[in-house]
Short mmCIF file of C-alpha atoms in Angstrom, two decimals:
data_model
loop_
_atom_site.label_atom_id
_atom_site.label_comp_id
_atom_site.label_asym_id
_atom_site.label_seq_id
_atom_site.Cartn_x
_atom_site.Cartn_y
_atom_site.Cartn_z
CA UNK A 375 11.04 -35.75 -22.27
CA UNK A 376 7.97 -35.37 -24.77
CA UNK A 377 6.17 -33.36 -22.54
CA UNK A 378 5.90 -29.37 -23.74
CA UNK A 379 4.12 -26.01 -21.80
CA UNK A 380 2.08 -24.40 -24.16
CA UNK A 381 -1.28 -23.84 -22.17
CA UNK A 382 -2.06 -21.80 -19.59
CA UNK A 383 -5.92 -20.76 -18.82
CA UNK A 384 -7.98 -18.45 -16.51
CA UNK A 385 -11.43 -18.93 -16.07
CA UNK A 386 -14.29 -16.46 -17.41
CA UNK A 387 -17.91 -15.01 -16.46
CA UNK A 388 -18.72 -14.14 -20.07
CA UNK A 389 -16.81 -15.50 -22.98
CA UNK A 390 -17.61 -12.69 -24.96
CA UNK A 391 -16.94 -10.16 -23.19
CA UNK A 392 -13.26 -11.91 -21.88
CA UNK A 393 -12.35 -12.07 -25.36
CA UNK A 394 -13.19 -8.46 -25.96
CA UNK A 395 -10.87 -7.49 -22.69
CA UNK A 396 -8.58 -9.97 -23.52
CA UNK A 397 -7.94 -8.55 -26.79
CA UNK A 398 -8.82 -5.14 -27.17
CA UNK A 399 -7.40 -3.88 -23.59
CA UNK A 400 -5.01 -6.42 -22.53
CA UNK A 401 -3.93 -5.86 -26.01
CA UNK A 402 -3.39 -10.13 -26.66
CA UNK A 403 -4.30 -11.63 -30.21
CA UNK A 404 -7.12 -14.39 -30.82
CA UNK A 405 -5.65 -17.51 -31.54
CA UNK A 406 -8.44 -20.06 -31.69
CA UNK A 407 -12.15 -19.73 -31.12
CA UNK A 408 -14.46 -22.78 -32.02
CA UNK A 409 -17.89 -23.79 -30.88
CA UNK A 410 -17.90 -26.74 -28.19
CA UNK A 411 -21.60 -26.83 -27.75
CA UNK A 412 -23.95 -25.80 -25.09
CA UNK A 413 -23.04 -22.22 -25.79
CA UNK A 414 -19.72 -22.39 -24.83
CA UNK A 415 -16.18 -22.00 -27.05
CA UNK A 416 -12.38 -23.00 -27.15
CA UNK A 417 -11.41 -19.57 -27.26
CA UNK A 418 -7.59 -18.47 -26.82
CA UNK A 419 -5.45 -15.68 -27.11
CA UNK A 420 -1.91 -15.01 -27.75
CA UNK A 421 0.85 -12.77 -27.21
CA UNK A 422 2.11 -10.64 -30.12
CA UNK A 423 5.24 -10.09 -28.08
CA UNK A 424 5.64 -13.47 -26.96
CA UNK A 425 5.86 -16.89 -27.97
CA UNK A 426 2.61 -17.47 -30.54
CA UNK A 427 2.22 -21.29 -29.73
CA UNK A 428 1.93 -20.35 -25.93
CA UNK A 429 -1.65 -19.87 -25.59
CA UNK A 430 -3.67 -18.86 -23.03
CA UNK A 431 -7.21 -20.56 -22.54
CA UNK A 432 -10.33 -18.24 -21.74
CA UNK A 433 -12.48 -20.49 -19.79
CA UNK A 434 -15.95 -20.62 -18.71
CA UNK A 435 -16.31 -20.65 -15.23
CA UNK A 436 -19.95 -22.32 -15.68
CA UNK A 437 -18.63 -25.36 -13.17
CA UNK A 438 -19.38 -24.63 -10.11
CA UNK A 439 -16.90 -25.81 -8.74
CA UNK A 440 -14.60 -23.62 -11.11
CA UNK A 441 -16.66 -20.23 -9.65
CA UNK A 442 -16.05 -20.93 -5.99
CA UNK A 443 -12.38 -21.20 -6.51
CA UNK A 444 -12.06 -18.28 -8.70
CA UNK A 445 -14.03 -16.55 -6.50
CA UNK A 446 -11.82 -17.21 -3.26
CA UNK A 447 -8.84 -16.68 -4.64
CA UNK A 448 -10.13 -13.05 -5.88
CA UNK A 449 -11.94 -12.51 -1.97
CA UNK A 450 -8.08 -13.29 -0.92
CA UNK A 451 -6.64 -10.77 -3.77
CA UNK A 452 -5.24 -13.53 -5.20
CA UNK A 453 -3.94 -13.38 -8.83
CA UNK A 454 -5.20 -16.14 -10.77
CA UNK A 455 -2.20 -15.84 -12.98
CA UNK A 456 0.70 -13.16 -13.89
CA UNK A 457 1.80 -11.53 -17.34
CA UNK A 458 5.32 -9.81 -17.95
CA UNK A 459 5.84 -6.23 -19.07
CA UNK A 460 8.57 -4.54 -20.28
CA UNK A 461 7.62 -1.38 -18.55
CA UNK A 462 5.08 -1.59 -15.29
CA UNK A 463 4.33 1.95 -14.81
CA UNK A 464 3.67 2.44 -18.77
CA UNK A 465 1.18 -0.50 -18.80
CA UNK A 466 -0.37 0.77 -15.29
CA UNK A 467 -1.06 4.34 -17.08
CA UNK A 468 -2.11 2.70 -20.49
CA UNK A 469 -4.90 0.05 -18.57
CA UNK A 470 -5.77 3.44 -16.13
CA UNK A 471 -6.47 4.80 -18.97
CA UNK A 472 -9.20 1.86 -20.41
CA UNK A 473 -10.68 2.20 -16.99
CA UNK A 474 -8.77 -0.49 -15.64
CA UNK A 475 -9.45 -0.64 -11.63
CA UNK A 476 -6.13 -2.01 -9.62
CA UNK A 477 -6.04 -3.51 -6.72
CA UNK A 478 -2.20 -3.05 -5.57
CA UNK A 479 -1.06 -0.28 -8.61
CA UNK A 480 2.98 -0.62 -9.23
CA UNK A 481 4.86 -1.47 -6.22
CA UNK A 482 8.63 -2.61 -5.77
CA UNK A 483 9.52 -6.04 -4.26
CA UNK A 484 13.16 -6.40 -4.41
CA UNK A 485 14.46 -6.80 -7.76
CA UNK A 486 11.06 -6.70 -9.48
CA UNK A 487 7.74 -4.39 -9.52
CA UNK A 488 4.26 -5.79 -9.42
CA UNK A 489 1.19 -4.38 -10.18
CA UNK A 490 -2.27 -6.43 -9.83
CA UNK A 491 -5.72 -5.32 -11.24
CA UNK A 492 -9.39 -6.39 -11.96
CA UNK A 493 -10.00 -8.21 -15.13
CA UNK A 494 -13.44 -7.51 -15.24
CA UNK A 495 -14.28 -11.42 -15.89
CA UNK A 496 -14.02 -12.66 -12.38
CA UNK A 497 -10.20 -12.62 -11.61
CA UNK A 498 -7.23 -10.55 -10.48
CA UNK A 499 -4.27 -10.53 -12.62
CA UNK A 500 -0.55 -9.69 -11.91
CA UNK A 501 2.12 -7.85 -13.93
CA UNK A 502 5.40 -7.73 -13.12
CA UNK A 503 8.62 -6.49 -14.38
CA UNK A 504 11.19 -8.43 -14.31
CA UNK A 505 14.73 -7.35 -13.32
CA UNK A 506 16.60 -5.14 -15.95
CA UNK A 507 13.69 -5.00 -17.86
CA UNK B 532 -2.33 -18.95 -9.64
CA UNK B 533 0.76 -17.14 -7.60
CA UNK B 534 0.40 -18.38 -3.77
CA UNK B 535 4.00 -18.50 -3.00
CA UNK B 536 4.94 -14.86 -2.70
CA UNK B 537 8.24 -13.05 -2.02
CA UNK B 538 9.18 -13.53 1.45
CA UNK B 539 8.32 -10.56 3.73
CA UNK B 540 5.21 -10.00 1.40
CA UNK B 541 1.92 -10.06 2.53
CA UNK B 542 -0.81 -11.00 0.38
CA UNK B 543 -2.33 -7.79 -0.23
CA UNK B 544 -5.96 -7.99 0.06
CA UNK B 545 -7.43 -4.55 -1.04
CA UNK B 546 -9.93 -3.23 1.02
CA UNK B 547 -12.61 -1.93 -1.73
CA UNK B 548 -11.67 -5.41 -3.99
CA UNK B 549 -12.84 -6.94 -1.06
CA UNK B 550 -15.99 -5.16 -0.39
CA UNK B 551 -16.41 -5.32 -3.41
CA UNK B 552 -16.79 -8.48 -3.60
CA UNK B 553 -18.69 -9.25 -0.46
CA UNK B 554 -21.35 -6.81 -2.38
CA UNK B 555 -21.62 -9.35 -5.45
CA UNK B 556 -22.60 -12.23 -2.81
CA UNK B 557 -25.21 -10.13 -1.42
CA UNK B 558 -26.30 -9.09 -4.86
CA UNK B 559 -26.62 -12.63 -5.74
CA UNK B 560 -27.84 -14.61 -2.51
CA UNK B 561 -31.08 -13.83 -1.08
CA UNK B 562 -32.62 -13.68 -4.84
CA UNK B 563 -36.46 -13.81 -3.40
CA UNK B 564 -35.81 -11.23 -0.79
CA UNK B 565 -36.06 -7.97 -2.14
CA UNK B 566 -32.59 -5.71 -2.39
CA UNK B 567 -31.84 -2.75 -3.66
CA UNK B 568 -28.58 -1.37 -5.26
CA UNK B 569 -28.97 0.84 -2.51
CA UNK B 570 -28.36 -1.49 0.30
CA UNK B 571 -25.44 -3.74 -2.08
CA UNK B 572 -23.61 -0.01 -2.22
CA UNK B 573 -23.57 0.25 1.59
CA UNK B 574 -22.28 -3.13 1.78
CA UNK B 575 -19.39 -2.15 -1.06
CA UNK B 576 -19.19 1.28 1.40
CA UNK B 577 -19.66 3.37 -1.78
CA UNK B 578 -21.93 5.57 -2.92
CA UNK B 579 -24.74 4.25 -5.23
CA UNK B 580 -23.13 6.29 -8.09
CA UNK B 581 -19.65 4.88 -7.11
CA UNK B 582 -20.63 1.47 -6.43
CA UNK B 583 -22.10 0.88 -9.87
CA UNK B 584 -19.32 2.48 -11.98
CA UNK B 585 -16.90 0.90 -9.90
CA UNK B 586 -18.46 -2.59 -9.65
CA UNK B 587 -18.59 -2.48 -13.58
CA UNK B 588 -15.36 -1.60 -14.16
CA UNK B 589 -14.27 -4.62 -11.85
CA UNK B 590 -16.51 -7.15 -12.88
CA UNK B 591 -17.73 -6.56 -16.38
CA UNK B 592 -21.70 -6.08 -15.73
CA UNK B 593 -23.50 -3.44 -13.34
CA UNK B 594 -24.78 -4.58 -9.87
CA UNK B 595 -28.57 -5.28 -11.83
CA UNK B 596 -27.19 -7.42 -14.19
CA UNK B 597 -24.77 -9.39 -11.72
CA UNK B 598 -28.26 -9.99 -9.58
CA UNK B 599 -30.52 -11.21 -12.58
CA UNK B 600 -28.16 -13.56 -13.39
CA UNK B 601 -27.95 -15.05 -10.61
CA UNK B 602 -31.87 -15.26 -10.42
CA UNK B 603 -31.87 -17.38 -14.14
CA UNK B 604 -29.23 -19.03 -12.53
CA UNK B 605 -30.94 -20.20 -9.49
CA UNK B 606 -34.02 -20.68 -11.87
CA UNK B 607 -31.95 -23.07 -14.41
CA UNK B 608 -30.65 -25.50 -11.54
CA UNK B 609 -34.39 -25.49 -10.31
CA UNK B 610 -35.58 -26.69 -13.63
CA UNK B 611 -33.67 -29.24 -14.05
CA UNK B 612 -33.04 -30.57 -10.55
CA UNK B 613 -36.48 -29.36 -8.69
CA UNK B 614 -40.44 -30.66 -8.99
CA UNK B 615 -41.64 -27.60 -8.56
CA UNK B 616 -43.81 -25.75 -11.35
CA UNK B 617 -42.34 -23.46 -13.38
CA UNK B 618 -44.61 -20.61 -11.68
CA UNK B 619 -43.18 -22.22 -8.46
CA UNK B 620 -39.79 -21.21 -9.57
CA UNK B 621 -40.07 -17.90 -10.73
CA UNK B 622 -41.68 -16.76 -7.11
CA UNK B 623 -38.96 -18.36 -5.76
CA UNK B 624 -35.98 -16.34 -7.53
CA UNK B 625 -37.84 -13.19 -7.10
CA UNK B 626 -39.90 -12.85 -10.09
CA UNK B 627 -43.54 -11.85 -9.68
CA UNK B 628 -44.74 -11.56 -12.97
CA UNK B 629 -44.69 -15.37 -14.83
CA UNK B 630 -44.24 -12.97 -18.22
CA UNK B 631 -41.62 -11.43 -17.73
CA UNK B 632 -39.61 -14.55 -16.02
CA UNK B 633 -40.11 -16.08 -19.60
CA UNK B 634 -39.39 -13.46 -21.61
CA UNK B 635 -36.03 -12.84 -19.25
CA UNK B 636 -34.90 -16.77 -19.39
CA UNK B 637 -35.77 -16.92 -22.89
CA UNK B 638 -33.67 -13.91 -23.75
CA UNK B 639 -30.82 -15.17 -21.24
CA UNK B 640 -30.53 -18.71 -21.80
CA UNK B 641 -31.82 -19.07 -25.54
CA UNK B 642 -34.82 -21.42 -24.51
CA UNK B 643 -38.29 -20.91 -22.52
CA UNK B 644 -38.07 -22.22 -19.13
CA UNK B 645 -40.29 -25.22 -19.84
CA UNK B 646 -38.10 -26.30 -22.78
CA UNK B 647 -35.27 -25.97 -20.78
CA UNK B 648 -36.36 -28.23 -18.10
CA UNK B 649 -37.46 -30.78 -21.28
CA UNK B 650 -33.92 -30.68 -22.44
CA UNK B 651 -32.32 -31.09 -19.03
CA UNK B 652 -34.10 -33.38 -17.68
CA UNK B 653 -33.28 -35.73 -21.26
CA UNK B 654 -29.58 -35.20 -20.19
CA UNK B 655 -29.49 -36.01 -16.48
CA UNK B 656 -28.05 -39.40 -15.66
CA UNK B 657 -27.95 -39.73 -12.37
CA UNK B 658 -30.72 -37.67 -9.88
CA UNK B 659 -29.61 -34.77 -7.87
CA UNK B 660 -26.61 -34.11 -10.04
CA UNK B 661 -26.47 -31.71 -12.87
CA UNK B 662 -25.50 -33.25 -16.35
CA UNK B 663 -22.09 -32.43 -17.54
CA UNK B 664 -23.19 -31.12 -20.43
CA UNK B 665 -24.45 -28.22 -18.55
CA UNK B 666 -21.67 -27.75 -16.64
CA UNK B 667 -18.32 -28.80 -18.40
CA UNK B 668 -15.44 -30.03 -17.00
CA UNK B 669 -12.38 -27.43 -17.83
CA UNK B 670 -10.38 -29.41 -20.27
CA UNK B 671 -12.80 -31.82 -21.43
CA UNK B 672 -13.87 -29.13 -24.07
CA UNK B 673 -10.65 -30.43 -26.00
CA UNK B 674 -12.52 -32.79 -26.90
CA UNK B 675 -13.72 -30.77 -29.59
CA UNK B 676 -10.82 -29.35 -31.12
CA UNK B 677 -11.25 -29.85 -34.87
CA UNK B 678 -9.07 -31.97 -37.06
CA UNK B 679 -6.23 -29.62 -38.54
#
């Protein structure tokens, strides 16, 4: 099979100012960031900790179509996608601590902990720890 | 997206998320009536202080900002879908000055509202539907990924 995961996106309000929470809070690095036209960019960001040719997309959510879904799913506290941490309790005091507002804060479901919180660019996003983390 | 859960779990809505966001739809519907922070506050069940450090922290702008975008936005799919004058417009998303509706658009969108509608118009194929270019399609920005 030639077929490989190495995308994964969420949608934005503000390019700008995802790429600026994205980076500077969520603490991911800027892998590419071109112009597409019509004020809008290709802009992604990557893991230090993880694997640097899995990217994830920041999106605009200028489709309307795009909006209403992101939209639902965060009137439903619905993640629009999940990142893994080493330690939830020491990322859930570190993001506090940016002025990061949660929605559930760290909470134990079986084997694993979740935590889900405002990403100030439309969505909700989940951490978890996984087990024996 | 995670809609399969743990079994047992249920999807936790949180209350003030919720409110929350039933605030920002008031905020950004009704853009000709008039609305105050006030009254988007009582919706979120907050104080006005609360609600606007709260609702910035969530969503990346304050409740004003949230609410005049909406207004350019409203104003933008008039211009290039609507016949109405460009005066016509900005009464109808809650401007009353014509001045400072073009100074505001200008500022927002990077064009004067009467360019704008030039430039849309030029890209609209079919009538009643907003030109992609606009409006892009998630992936279809790929399209531009430069040559390594």
């Amino acid at each position: 099979m030639g077929l490989k995961i190495k995308l994964n996106s969420v949608m934005v309000e503000n390019q700008d100012k995802a790429l600026k929470f994205y980076t500077e809070v969520l603490g991911f690095a800027k892998g590419k960031d071109f112009d597409v036209g019509n004020g809008f960019r290709w802009i992604t960001v990557i893991s230090p900790e993880g694997h640097p040719d899995v990217e994830l997309a920041l999106e605009p959510n200028a489709n309307p179509a795009g909006r209403t879904f992101q939209e639902a799913l965060f009137k439903q506290g619905i993640p629009a996608t999940a990142f893994e941490v080493s330690d939830i309790e020491a990322e859930y005091r570190r993001l506090k601590a940016h002025g990061v507002v949660f929605s559930m804060e760290p909470t134990k479901m079986g084997p694993i902990s979740l935590a889900v919180f405002a990403d100030t660019c439309g969505n909700l996003i989940q951490i978890y720890q996984p087990p024996g983390a | 997206m995670l809609f399969i859960l743990p079994p047992g779990l249920p999807v936790q809505t949180n209350a003030s998320i919720t409110r929350l966001a039933r605030a920002r739809d008031l905020l950004r519907e009704a853009c000709d009536a008039p609305l105050t922070v006030a009254d988007a506050a009582r919706e979120a069940a907050l104080s006005p202080y609360h609600f606007i450090r709260t609702f910035k922290a969530v969503f990346g702008e304050t409740p004003r900002q949230v609410r005049i975008d909406a207004r350019i936005e409203q104003a933008r799919r008039m211009l290039a879908l609507d016949a109405a004058s460009v005066t016509d417009i900005c009464n109808a998303v809650g401007f009353s000055s014509l001045g400072s509706f073009s100074h505001l658009f200008t500022r927002r969108v990077g064009v004067a509202p009467s360019a704008y509608r030039q430039n849309a118009r030029a890209l609209i194929q079919a009538p009643g539907l907003l030109p992609p270019q606009l409006y892009p399609g998630c992936l279809s920005l790929m399209a531009y990924w430069p040559a390594a």
